[in-house]
PDB file of C-alpha atoms and ligand atoms in Angstrom:
ATOM      1  CA  MET A 228     277.635  33.604 170.874  1.00 44.00           C
ATOM      2  CA  PHE A 229     277.033  37.036 170.509  1.00 46.00           C
ATOM      3  CA  LEU A 230     279.554  38.583 173.558  1.00 44.00           C
ATOM      4  CA  LYS A 231     281.627  36.443 171.662  1.00 52.00           C
ATOM      5  CA  ARG A 232     281.565  38.153 168.934  1.00 51.00           C
ATOM      6  CA  LYS A 233     281.220  41.662 170.132  1.00 49.00           C
ATOM      7  CA  LYS A 234     284.776  41.044 171.596  1.00 48.00           C
ATOM      8  CA  VAL A 235     285.882  39.503 168.448  1.00 49.00           C
ATOM      9  CA  ARG A 236     284.849  43.085 166.894  1.00 50.00           C
ATOM     10  CA  ALA A 237     286.336  44.541 169.228  1.00 44.00           C
ATOM     11  CA  LEU A 238     289.402  43.103 168.845  1.00 52.00           C
ATOM     12  CA  ALA A 239     289.579  44.171 164.612  1.00 50.00           C
ATOM     13  CA  GLY A 240     292.171  46.282 164.388  1.00 54.00           C
ATOM     14  CA  GLU A 241     294.278  45.389 166.803  1.00 91.00           C
ATOM     15  CA  VAL A 242     296.310  42.553 164.564  1.00 96.00           C
ATOM     16  CA  ASP A 243     299.277  41.987 166.089  1.00 96.00           C
ATOM     17  CA  TYR A 244     301.522  42.142 162.683  1.00 95.00           C
ATOM     18  CA  SER A 245     304.904  40.777 164.236  1.00 95.00           C
ATOM     19  CA  ARG A 246     303.248  36.988 164.403  1.00 96.00           C
ATOM     20  CA  LEU A 247     300.553  37.036 161.069  1.00 98.00           C
ATOM     21  CA  PRO A 248     300.035  33.811 159.502  1.00 98.00           C
ATOM     22  CA  ARG A 249     302.825  32.970 156.731  1.00 98.00           C
ATOM     23  CA  HIS A 250     299.896  31.383 154.599  1.00 98.00           C
ATOM     24  CA  ILE A 251     296.675  32.290 154.457  1.00 99.00           C
ATOM     25  CA  ALA A 252     293.782  30.297 152.487  1.00 99.00           C
ATOM     26  CA  LEU A 253     290.316  31.651 151.791  1.00 99.00           C
ATOM     27  CA  ILE A 254     287.560  29.844 150.158  1.00 99.00           C
ATOM     28  CA  MET A 255     285.703  32.635 147.676  1.00 98.00           C
ATOM     29  CA  ASP A 256     282.052  31.771 148.067  1.00 98.00           C
ATOM     30  CA  GLY A 257     279.028  33.372 148.003  1.00 98.00           C
ATOM     31  CA  ASN A 258     279.126  35.799 144.634  1.00 99.00           C
ATOM     32  CA  GLY A 259     275.563  33.945 143.404  1.00 98.00           C
ATOM     33  CA  ARG A 260     273.824  34.974 146.768  1.00 98.00           C
ATOM     34  CA  TRP A 261     275.018  38.336 147.031  1.00 99.00           C
ATOM     35  CA  ALA A 262     274.270  39.402 143.577  1.00 98.00           C
ATOM     36  CA  LYS A 263     270.312  36.887 144.183  1.00 98.00           C
ATOM     37  CA  LYS A 264     269.876  39.598 147.079  1.00 98.00           C
ATOM     38  CA  ARG A 265     269.941  42.188 145.040  1.00 98.00           C
ATOM     39  CA  GLY A 266     268.234  40.966 142.040  1.00 98.00           C
ATOM     40  CA  LEU A 267     271.465  40.381 139.446  1.00 98.00           C
ATOM     41  CA  PRO A 268     272.298  37.277 137.850  1.00 98.00           C
ATOM     42  CA  ARG A 269     274.661  35.436 138.896  1.00 98.00           C
ATOM     43  CA  LYS A 270     277.609  36.666 136.999  1.00 98.00           C
ATOM     44  CA  ALA A 271     277.854  39.729 138.729  1.00 98.00           C
ATOM     45  CA  GLY A 272     278.380  38.764 141.309  1.00 98.00           C
ATOM     46  CA  HIS A 273     281.222  36.800 140.458  1.00 98.00           C
ATOM     47  CA  ALA A 274     282.280  40.257 138.159  1.00 98.00           C
ATOM     48  CA  MET A 275     282.561  41.369 142.646  1.00 98.00           C
ATOM     49  CA  GLY A 276     283.620  38.531 143.686  1.00 98.00           C
ATOM     50  CA  ALA A 277     286.831  39.273 141.639  1.00 98.00           C
ATOM     51  CA  GLU A 278     286.743  42.367 142.243  1.00 98.00           C
ATOM     52  CA  THR A 279     287.083  41.812 146.267  1.00 98.00           C
ATOM     53  CA  PHE A 280     289.804  39.438 145.948  1.00 98.00           C
ATOM     54  CA  ARG A 281     291.871  41.854 143.655  1.00 98.00           C
ATOM     55  CA  ARG A 282     291.532  44.318 147.153  1.00 98.00           C
ATOM     56  CA  ILE A 283     292.188  41.823 149.467  1.00 98.00           C
ATOM     57  CA  ALA A 284     295.532  40.663 147.761  1.00 98.00           C
ATOM     58  CA  LEU A 285     296.522  43.647 147.190  1.00 97.00           C
ATOM     59  CA  TYR A 286     296.508  44.049 151.320  1.00 97.00           C
ATOM     60  CA  CYS A 287     297.709  41.096 152.088  1.00 98.00           C
ATOM     61  CA  LYS A 288     300.456  41.797 150.023  1.00 97.00           C
ATOM     62  CA  GLU A 289     300.513  44.819 152.323  1.00 96.00           C
ATOM     63  CA  ILE A 290     300.791  43.819 155.670  1.00 96.00           C
ATOM     64  CA  GLY A 291     303.224  41.525 154.144  1.00 97.00           C
ATOM     65  CA  LEU A 292     302.036  37.515 154.038  1.00 98.00           C
ATOM     66  CA  GLU A 293     304.424  35.249 152.292  1.00 98.00           C
ATOM     67  CA  TYR A 294     301.371  33.399 151.121  1.00 98.00           C
ATOM     68  CA  PHE A 295     297.334  33.852 150.014  1.00 98.00           C
ATOM     69  CA  THR A 296     295.841  30.878 148.088  1.00 99.00           C
ATOM     70  CA  VAL A 297     292.071  31.171 146.979  1.00 99.00           C
ATOM     71  CA  TYR A 298     289.277  28.198 145.723  1.00 99.00           C
ATOM     72  CA  ALA A 299     288.500  30.433 142.615  1.00 98.00           C
ATOM     73  CA  PHE A 300     286.783  27.052 140.517  1.00 98.00           C
ATOM     74  CA  SER A 301     286.594  23.618 141.918  1.00 98.00           C
ATOM     75  CA  THR A 302     286.118  20.123 140.150  1.00 98.00           C
ATOM     76  CA  GLU A 303     282.827  20.371 140.569  1.00 98.00           C
ATOM     77  CA  ASN A 304     281.783  23.791 139.830  1.00 98.00           C
ATOM     78  CA  TRP A 305     281.713  22.392 136.424  1.00 98.00           C
ATOM     79  CA  LYS A 306     278.405  20.801 137.311  1.00 98.00           C
ATOM     80  CA  ARG A 307     276.570  24.431 136.590  1.00 98.00           C
ATOM     81  CA  PRO A 308     275.031  26.272 133.837  1.00 98.00           C
ATOM     82  CA  ALA A 309     277.489  26.570 131.181  1.00 98.00           C
ATOM     83  CA  ASP A 310     276.900  30.445 130.800  1.00 98.00           C
ATOM     84  CA  GLU A 311     278.378  30.545 134.434  1.00 98.00           C
ATOM     85  CA  VAL A 312     280.612  28.668 133.708  1.00 98.00           C
ATOM     86  CA  ASN A 313     281.923  30.876 130.240  1.00 98.00           C
ATOM     87  CA  ALA A 314     281.364  33.758 133.070  1.00 98.00           C
ATOM     88  CA  ILE A 315     283.831  32.775 135.542  1.00 98.00           C
ATOM     89  CA  MET A 316     286.730  30.975 132.935  1.00 98.00           C
ATOM     90  CA  GLY A 317     286.335  34.577 131.002  1.00 98.00           C
ATOM     91  CA  LEU A 318     287.104  36.838 134.553  1.00 98.00           C
ATOM     92  CA  LEU A 319     289.684  34.610 135.681  1.00 98.00           C
ATOM     93  CA  GLU A 320     291.026  34.931 131.854  1.00 98.00           C
ATOM     94  CA  LYS A 321     291.051  38.911 132.577  1.00 98.00           C
ATOM     95  CA  TYR A 322     292.346  38.262 136.386  1.00 98.00           C
ATOM     96  CA  LEU A 323     295.435  36.808 134.580  1.00 98.00           C
ATOM     97  CA  LEU A 324     295.391  39.277 131.598  1.00 98.00           C
ATOM     98  CA  GLU A 325     296.035  41.887 134.290  1.00 97.00           C
ATOM     99  CA  ALA A 326     298.650  39.473 136.083  1.00 97.00           C
ATOM    100  CA  ILE A 327     301.032  38.556 133.133  1.00 97.00           C
ATOM    101  CA  GLU A 328     301.053  42.691 132.847  1.00 97.00           C
ATOM    102  CA  LYS A 329     301.578  43.787 136.776  1.00 96.00           C
ATOM    103  CA  MET A 330     302.666  40.754 138.588  1.00 96.00           C
ATOM    104  CA  GLU A 331     306.616  42.453 138.299  1.00 94.00           C
ATOM    105  CA  LYS A 332     304.857  45.698 139.071  1.00 94.00           C
ATOM    106  CA  GLU A 333     303.424  44.715 142.193  1.00 93.00           C
ATOM    107  CA  GLN A 334     305.747  42.117 143.601  1.00 94.00           C
ATOM    108  CA  MET A 335     303.017  39.841 143.915  1.00 96.00           C
ATOM    109  CA  LYS A 336     303.661  36.084 142.427  1.00 97.00           C
ATOM    110  CA  LEU A 337     300.964  34.324 140.870  1.00 98.00           C
ATOM    111  CA  HIS A 338     300.725  30.220 141.157  1.00 98.00           C
ATOM    112  CA  ILE A 339     298.147  28.089 139.188  1.00 98.00           C
ATOM    113  CA  PHE A 340     296.855  25.024 141.900  1.00 98.00           C
ATOM    114  CA  GLY A 341     294.581  22.327 139.649  1.00 98.00           C
ATOM    115  CA  ASP A 342     294.003  20.512 136.509  1.00 98.00           C
ATOM    116  CA  LEU A 343     294.004  22.689 133.686  1.00 98.00           C
ATOM    117  CA  THR A 344     293.492  19.714 130.771  1.00 98.00           C
ATOM    118  CA  PRO A 345     289.909  20.619 130.541  1.00 98.00           C
ATOM    119  CA  LEU A 346     291.121  24.401 129.989  1.00 98.00           C
ATOM    120  CA  SER A 347     290.165  26.447 126.891  1.00 98.00           C
ATOM    121  CA  PRO A 348     293.478  26.702 125.666  1.00 98.00           C
ATOM    122  CA  ARG A 349     293.576  30.493 125.619  1.00 98.00           C
ATOM    123  CA  LEU A 350     293.244  29.744 129.778  1.00 98.00           C
ATOM    124  CA  LYS A 351     296.091  27.141 129.183  1.00 98.00           C
ATOM    125  CA  GLU A 352     298.198  29.250 127.696  1.00 98.00           C
ATOM    126  CA  LEU A 353     297.787  31.967 129.723  1.00 98.00           C
ATOM    127  CA  CYS A 354     298.641  29.720 132.722  1.00 98.00           C
ATOM    128  CA  ALA A 355     301.549  28.716 130.905  1.00 98.00           C
ATOM    129  CA  ARG A 356     302.871  32.734 130.439  1.00 98.00           C
ATOM    130  CA  THR A 357     301.999  33.535 134.249  1.00 98.00           C
ATOM    131  CA  GLU A 358     303.770  30.510 135.632  1.00 97.00           C
ATOM    132  CA  GLU A 359     307.002  32.056 133.171  1.00 97.00           C
ATOM    133  CA  ILE A 360     307.056  34.825 134.952  1.00 97.00           C
ATOM    134  CA  ALA A 361     306.466  33.921 138.482  1.00 97.00           C
ATOM    135  CA  LYS A 362     309.773  32.676 138.152  1.00 95.00           C
ATOM    136  CA  THR A 363     310.810  35.818 138.917  1.00 95.00           C
ATOM    137  CA  VAL A 364     309.381  38.049 140.778  1.00 96.00           C
ATOM    138  CA  ASN A 365     309.068  38.406 144.692  1.00 95.00           C
ATOM    139  CA  GLY A 366     307.045  39.212 146.734  1.00 96.00           C
ATOM    140  CA  LEU A 367     303.611  37.784 148.173  1.00 98.00           C
ATOM    141  CA  GLN A 368     302.434  34.756 146.733  1.00 98.00           C
ATOM    142  CA  VAL A 369     299.157  34.142 145.659  1.00 98.00           C
ATOM    143  CA  ASN A 370     297.988  30.189 144.532  1.00 98.00           C
ATOM    144  CA  LEU A 371     295.073  30.625 142.527  1.00 98.00           C
ATOM    145  CA  CYS A 372     293.086  27.425 142.662  1.00 98.00           C
ATOM    146  CA  LEU A 373     291.588  26.466 139.482  1.00 98.00           C
ATOM    147  CA  ASN A 374     289.661  23.591 138.576  1.00 98.00           C
ATOM    148  CA  TYR A 375     290.879  22.286 141.919  1.00 98.00           C
ATOM    149  CA  GLY A 376     290.048  19.710 144.398  1.00 98.00           C
ATOM    150  CA  GLY A 377     291.868  18.099 147.337  1.00 98.00           C
ATOM    151  CA  ARG A 378     290.852  14.539 146.285  1.00 98.00           C
ATOM    152  CA  ASP A 379     291.504  15.148 142.735  1.00 98.00           C
ATOM    153  CA  GLU A 380     295.212  17.303 143.836  1.00 98.00           C
ATOM    154  CA  ILE A 381     296.290  13.852 145.936  1.00 98.00           C
ATOM    155  CA  LEU A 382     295.005  11.364 143.735  1.00 98.00           C
ATOM    156  CA  HIS A 383     297.519  13.033 140.829  1.00 98.00           C
ATOM    157  CA  GLY A 384     300.080  12.914 143.551  1.00 98.00           C
ATOM    158  CA  VAL A 385     298.946   9.027 144.219  1.00 98.00           C
ATOM    159  CA  LYS A 386     299.441   8.660 140.326  1.00 98.00           C
ATOM    160  CA  THR A 387     302.772  10.186 139.958  1.00 98.00           C
ATOM    161  CA  PHE A 388     304.832   9.164 142.310  1.00 98.00           C
ATOM    162  CA  ALA A 389     303.406   5.659 141.171  1.00 98.00           C
ATOM    163  CA  GLU A 390     304.396   6.786 137.488  1.00 98.00           C
ATOM    164  CA  ALA A 391     307.872   7.940 139.621  1.00 98.00           C
ATOM    165  CA  CYS A 392     308.436   3.835 141.162  1.00 98.00           C
ATOM    166  CA  GLN A 393     307.513   2.201 137.914  1.00 98.00           C
ATOM    167  CA  ARG A 394     311.463   3.831 136.216  1.00 98.00           C
ATOM    168  CA  GLY A 395     313.310   3.631 139.569  1.00 98.00           C
ATOM    169  CA  GLU A 396     313.046   6.889 140.194  1.00 98.00           C
ATOM    170  CA  THR A 397     312.097   5.872 143.689  1.00 97.00           C
ATOM    171  CA  THR A 398     310.444   3.076 146.172  1.00 98.00           C
ATOM    172  CA  PRO A 399     307.098   3.286 148.310  1.00 98.00           C
ATOM    173  CA  ASP A 400     309.793   2.601 151.567  1.00 98.00           C
ATOM    174  CA  ALA A 401     311.093   6.368 150.712  1.00 98.00           C
ATOM    175  CA  LEU A 402     307.784   7.871 151.087  1.00 98.00           C
ATOM    176  CA  THR A 403     307.102  10.199 153.535  1.00 98.00           C
ATOM    177  CA  GLU A 404     304.552  13.154 154.168  1.00 98.00           C
ATOM    178  CA  THR A 405     307.007  15.090 153.457  1.00 97.00           C
ATOM    179  CA  LEU A 406     307.933  13.749 149.857  1.00 98.00           C
ATOM    180  CA  PHE A 407     304.830  13.486 149.149  1.00 98.00           C
ATOM    181  CA  SER A 408     304.074  17.244 149.844  1.00 98.00           C
ATOM    182  CA  GLN A 409     306.423  17.546 147.100  1.00 98.00           C
ATOM    183  CA  TYR A 410     304.277  15.574 144.647  1.00 98.00           C
ATOM    184  CA  LEU A 411     301.434  17.813 145.229  1.00 98.00           C
ATOM    185  CA  TYR A 412     300.138  21.557 143.552  1.00 98.00           C
ATOM    186  CA  SER A 413     301.670  23.153 146.646  1.00 98.00           C
ATOM    187  CA  LYS A 414     305.271  21.664 147.219  1.00 97.00           C
ATOM    188  CA  ASP A 415     307.176  24.201 148.463  1.00 95.00           C
ATOM    189  CA  VAL A 416     304.290  25.899 149.513  1.00 98.00           C
ATOM    190  CA  PRO A 417     303.892  26.018 153.571  1.00 98.00           C
ATOM    191  CA  ASP A 418     300.681  24.341 155.076  1.00 98.00           C
ATOM    192  CA  PRO A 419     298.161  26.876 155.329  1.00 98.00           C
ATOM    193  CA  ASP A 420     297.766  28.565 159.104  1.00 98.00           C
ATOM    194  CA  LEU A 421     294.374  30.260 158.587  1.00 98.00           C
ATOM    195  CA  ILE A 422     291.839  28.750 156.085  1.00 99.00           C
ATOM    196  CA  ILE A 423     288.978  31.607 156.056  1.00 99.00           C
ATOM    197  CA  ARG A 424     285.587  30.444 154.178  1.00 98.00           C
ATOM    198  CA  PRO A 425     283.096  33.672 153.702  1.00 98.00           C
ATOM    199  CA  SER A 426     278.910  32.866 152.880  1.00 98.00           C
ATOM    200  CA  GLY A 427     277.916  30.528 156.531  1.00 98.00           C
ATOM    201  CA  GLU A 428     278.306  27.653 154.945  1.00 98.00           C
ATOM    202  CA  ILE A 429     280.391  26.010 157.589  1.00 98.00           C
ATOM    203  CA  ARG A 430     282.353  23.493 154.813  1.00 98.00           C
ATOM    204  CA  ILE A 431     285.592  22.874 152.959  1.00 98.00           C
ATOM    205  CA  SER A 432     284.218  21.738 150.215  1.00 98.00           C
ATOM    206  CA  ASN A 433     287.508  19.633 148.189  1.00 98.00           C
ATOM    207  CA  PHE A 434     289.798  22.219 149.597  1.00 99.00           C
ATOM    208  CA  LEU A 435     292.639  21.738 150.386  1.00 99.00           C
ATOM    209  CA  LEU A 436     292.385  18.160 151.785  1.00 98.00           C
ATOM    210  CA  TRP A 437     296.230  17.507 152.354  1.00 98.00           C
ATOM    211  CA  GLN A 438     297.396  20.642 153.797  1.00 98.00           C
ATOM    212  CA  GLY A 439     294.568  21.162 156.124  1.00 98.00           C
ATOM    213  CA  ALA A 440     295.159  18.910 157.984  1.00 98.00           C
ATOM    214  CA  TYR A 441     296.371  21.265 161.059  1.00 98.00           C
ATOM    215  CA  ALA A 442     295.304  24.771 159.854  1.00 98.00           C
ATOM    216  CA  GLU A 443     293.028  27.206 162.086  1.00 98.00           C
ATOM    217  CA  TYR A 444     289.269  27.285 160.497  1.00 98.00           C
ATOM    218  CA  TYR A 445     287.178  30.698 160.356  1.00 98.00           C
ATOM    219  CA  PHE A 446     283.850  30.962 159.266  1.00 98.00           C
ATOM    220  CA  THR A 447     282.126  34.279 158.376  1.00 98.00           C
ATOM    221  CA  ASP A 448     278.655  34.658 157.437  1.00 98.00           C
ATOM    222  CA  VAL A 449     279.799  37.600 155.254  1.00 98.00           C
ATOM    223  CA  LEU A 450     278.927  37.222 151.384  1.00 98.00           C
ATOM    224  CA  TRP A 451     282.320  36.811 149.490  1.00 99.00           C
ATOM    225  CA  PRO A 452     282.156  40.483 147.679  1.00 98.00           C
ATOM    226  CA  ASP A 453     280.964  42.263 150.653  1.00 98.00           C
ATOM    227  CA  PHE A 454     284.081  41.188 152.227  1.00 98.00           C
ATOM    228  CA  ASP A 455     286.613  42.986 152.959  1.00 98.00           C
ATOM    229  CA  LYS A 456     290.044  43.924 155.247  1.00 97.00           C
ATOM    230  CA  GLU A 457     288.172  44.658 158.652  1.00 96.00           C
ATOM    231  CA  GLU A 458     287.218  40.900 157.871  1.00 97.00           C
ATOM    232  CA  LEU A 459     290.195  39.533 157.138  1.00 98.00           C
ATOM    233  CA  ASN A 460     291.836  41.666 160.433  1.00 97.00           C
ATOM    234  CA  ARG A 461     288.667  39.624 162.588  1.00 96.00           C
ATOM    235  CA  ALA A 462     290.067  36.449 161.103  1.00 98.00           C
ATOM    236  CA  ILE A 463     293.457  36.909 162.086  1.00 98.00           C
ATOM    237  CA  VAL A 464     292.794  38.521 165.268  1.00 97.00           C
ATOM    238  CA  SER A 465     290.820  35.121 165.989  1.00 97.00           C
ATOM    239  CA  TYR A 466     293.593  32.836 164.843  1.00 98.00           C
ATOM    240  CA  GLN A 467     295.889  35.037 167.054  1.00 97.00           C
ATOM    241  CA  HIS A 468     294.047  34.467 170.066  1.00 95.00           C
ATOM    242  CA  ARG A 469     294.082  30.428 169.842  1.00 96.00           C
ATOM    243  CA  SER A 470     296.464  28.020 171.213  1.00 95.00           C
ATOM    244  CA  ARG A 471     297.574  25.365 168.598  1.00 96.00           C
ATOM    245  CA  ARG A 472     299.018  22.062 169.852  1.00 96.00           C
ATOM    246  CA  PHE A 473     299.581  19.575 167.065  1.00 96.00           C
ATOM    247  CA  GLY A 474     298.860  17.205 169.022  1.00 96.00           C
ATOM    248  CA  GLY A 475     301.427  18.119 172.306  1.00 97.00           C
ATOM    249  CA  ILE A 476     299.731  20.023 175.105  1.00 94.00           C
ATOM    250  CA  GLY A 477     300.630  23.389 174.048  1.00 83.00           C
ATOM    251  CA  GLY A 478     303.287  26.082 174.672  1.00 69.00           C
ATOM    252  CA  VAL A 479     304.579  25.963 178.480  1.00 57.00           C
TER     253      VAL A 479
HETATM  254  C1  IPE B  36     281.639  31.310 145.231  1.00 82.58           C
HETATM  255  O1  IPE B  36     279.762  31.996 145.495  1.00 82.58           O
HETATM  256  C2  IPE B  36     282.041  30.997 143.442  1.00 82.58           C
HETATM  257  C3  IPE B  36     282.075  29.817 142.561  1.00 82.58           C
HETATM  258  C4  IPE B  36     282.155  28.724 143.559  1.00 82.58           C
HETATM  259  C5  IPE B  36     282.912  29.680 141.829  1.00 82.58           C
HETATM  260  P1  IPE B  36     279.166  30.579 144.266  1.00 82.58           P
HETATM  261  O2  IPE B  36     279.312  31.036 143.551  1.00 82.58           O
HETATM  262  O3  IPE B  36     278.891  29.673 144.520  1.00 82.58           O
HETATM  263  O4  IPE B  36     278.111  31.285 145.492  1.00 82.58           O
HETATM  264  P2  IPE B  36     277.071  31.127 145.878  1.00 82.58           P
HETATM  265  O5  IPE B  36     277.351  29.699 146.636  1.00 82.58           O
HETATM  266  O6  IPE B  36     275.666  30.102 145.457  1.00 82.58           O
HETATM  267  O7  IPE B  36     276.317  32.254 147.131  1.00 82.58           O
HETATM  268  C1  IPE B  37     283.581  26.453 146.752  1.00 82.58           C
HETATM  269  O1  IPE B  37     282.446  26.521 147.368  1.00 82.58           O
HETATM  270  C2  IPE B  37     284.217  26.052 145.440  1.00 82.58           C
HETATM  271  C3  IPE B  37     284.567  28.114 145.347  1.00 82.58           C
HETATM  272  C4  IPE B  37     284.262  28.268 145.997  1.00 82.58           C
HETATM  273  C5  IPE B  37     285.141  28.080 143.769  1.00 82.58           C
HETATM  274  P1  IPE B  37     281.092  26.395 146.134  1.00 82.58           P
HETATM  275  O2  IPE B  37     279.915  27.364 146.436  1.00 82.58           O
HETATM  276  O3  IPE B  37     281.108  25.436 144.766  1.00 82.58           O
HETATM  277  O4  IPE B  37     280.511  24.727 147.564  1.00 82.58           O
HETATM  278  P2  IPE B  37     279.598  24.025 148.150  1.00 82.58           P
HETATM  279  O5  IPE B  37     278.895  23.412 146.652  1.00 82.58           O
HETATM  280  O6  IPE B  37     278.223  24.831 147.815  1.00 82.58           O
HETATM  281  O7  IPE B  37     280.054  23.366 148.791  1.00 82.58           O
HETATM  282 MG1   MG B  38     278.586  28.534 146.893  1.00 82.58          MG
END
């Protein structure tokens, strides 16, 4: 185990930039534990996590990644104390305002995946403005999963499809995997090639359940606020050493 880790470490920095994954997704986890370790309130961890997100998104742009999807707030995270939820919503508001201002200049477009219904009118408005501006921007596509749940997304897709059937616009016979993908928040975005979860938890926590069917997974003990470029490189190097078979027998 130790040797294996050492090998991956040694390879960090040896990213083959000509064979990058097209789409990396990431569960931004470990903010609370990062703060606890330092005797700080959990919201201080979320503030640091937001900084890490800014840095890593910029690095993704620098290396020429096409899609970066991050899990910021799940459909289950409402169970947390109100002041923590409010602090996270405040950070999201701040980030969206920034994105609205800088998206064009930074050539980074932001999309929001999730059920926006229970969000505050202010956040909803910022999400709508973000989506509007994103239409005119090229470059790295960052998808921010906000009040996102994989099961919720699939249910939402099923309902929307059923309604289209009721209106006579389509029929159950027409439904294929490709068509169903168009009913998800991620429509028009290729499936993630690599899904990263920091913080030491080895579970998916309702993230990209449909889209992650053939993703490569990478788990690391590093807490999200401590995650840096080197960690991302390590994940990419690990990805580049794997053989993706998609049920076949591999490259010949
Ligand atoms: C991730 O960090 C942020 C959100 C889920 C919003 P956590 O707050 O879950 O941090 P830990 O897992 O408690 O350390
Ligand atoms: C997943 O982390 C959700 C986000 C990072 C936004 P959680 O901290 O909510 O997941 P669990 O509760 O450990 O499964
Ligand atoms: Mg957590």
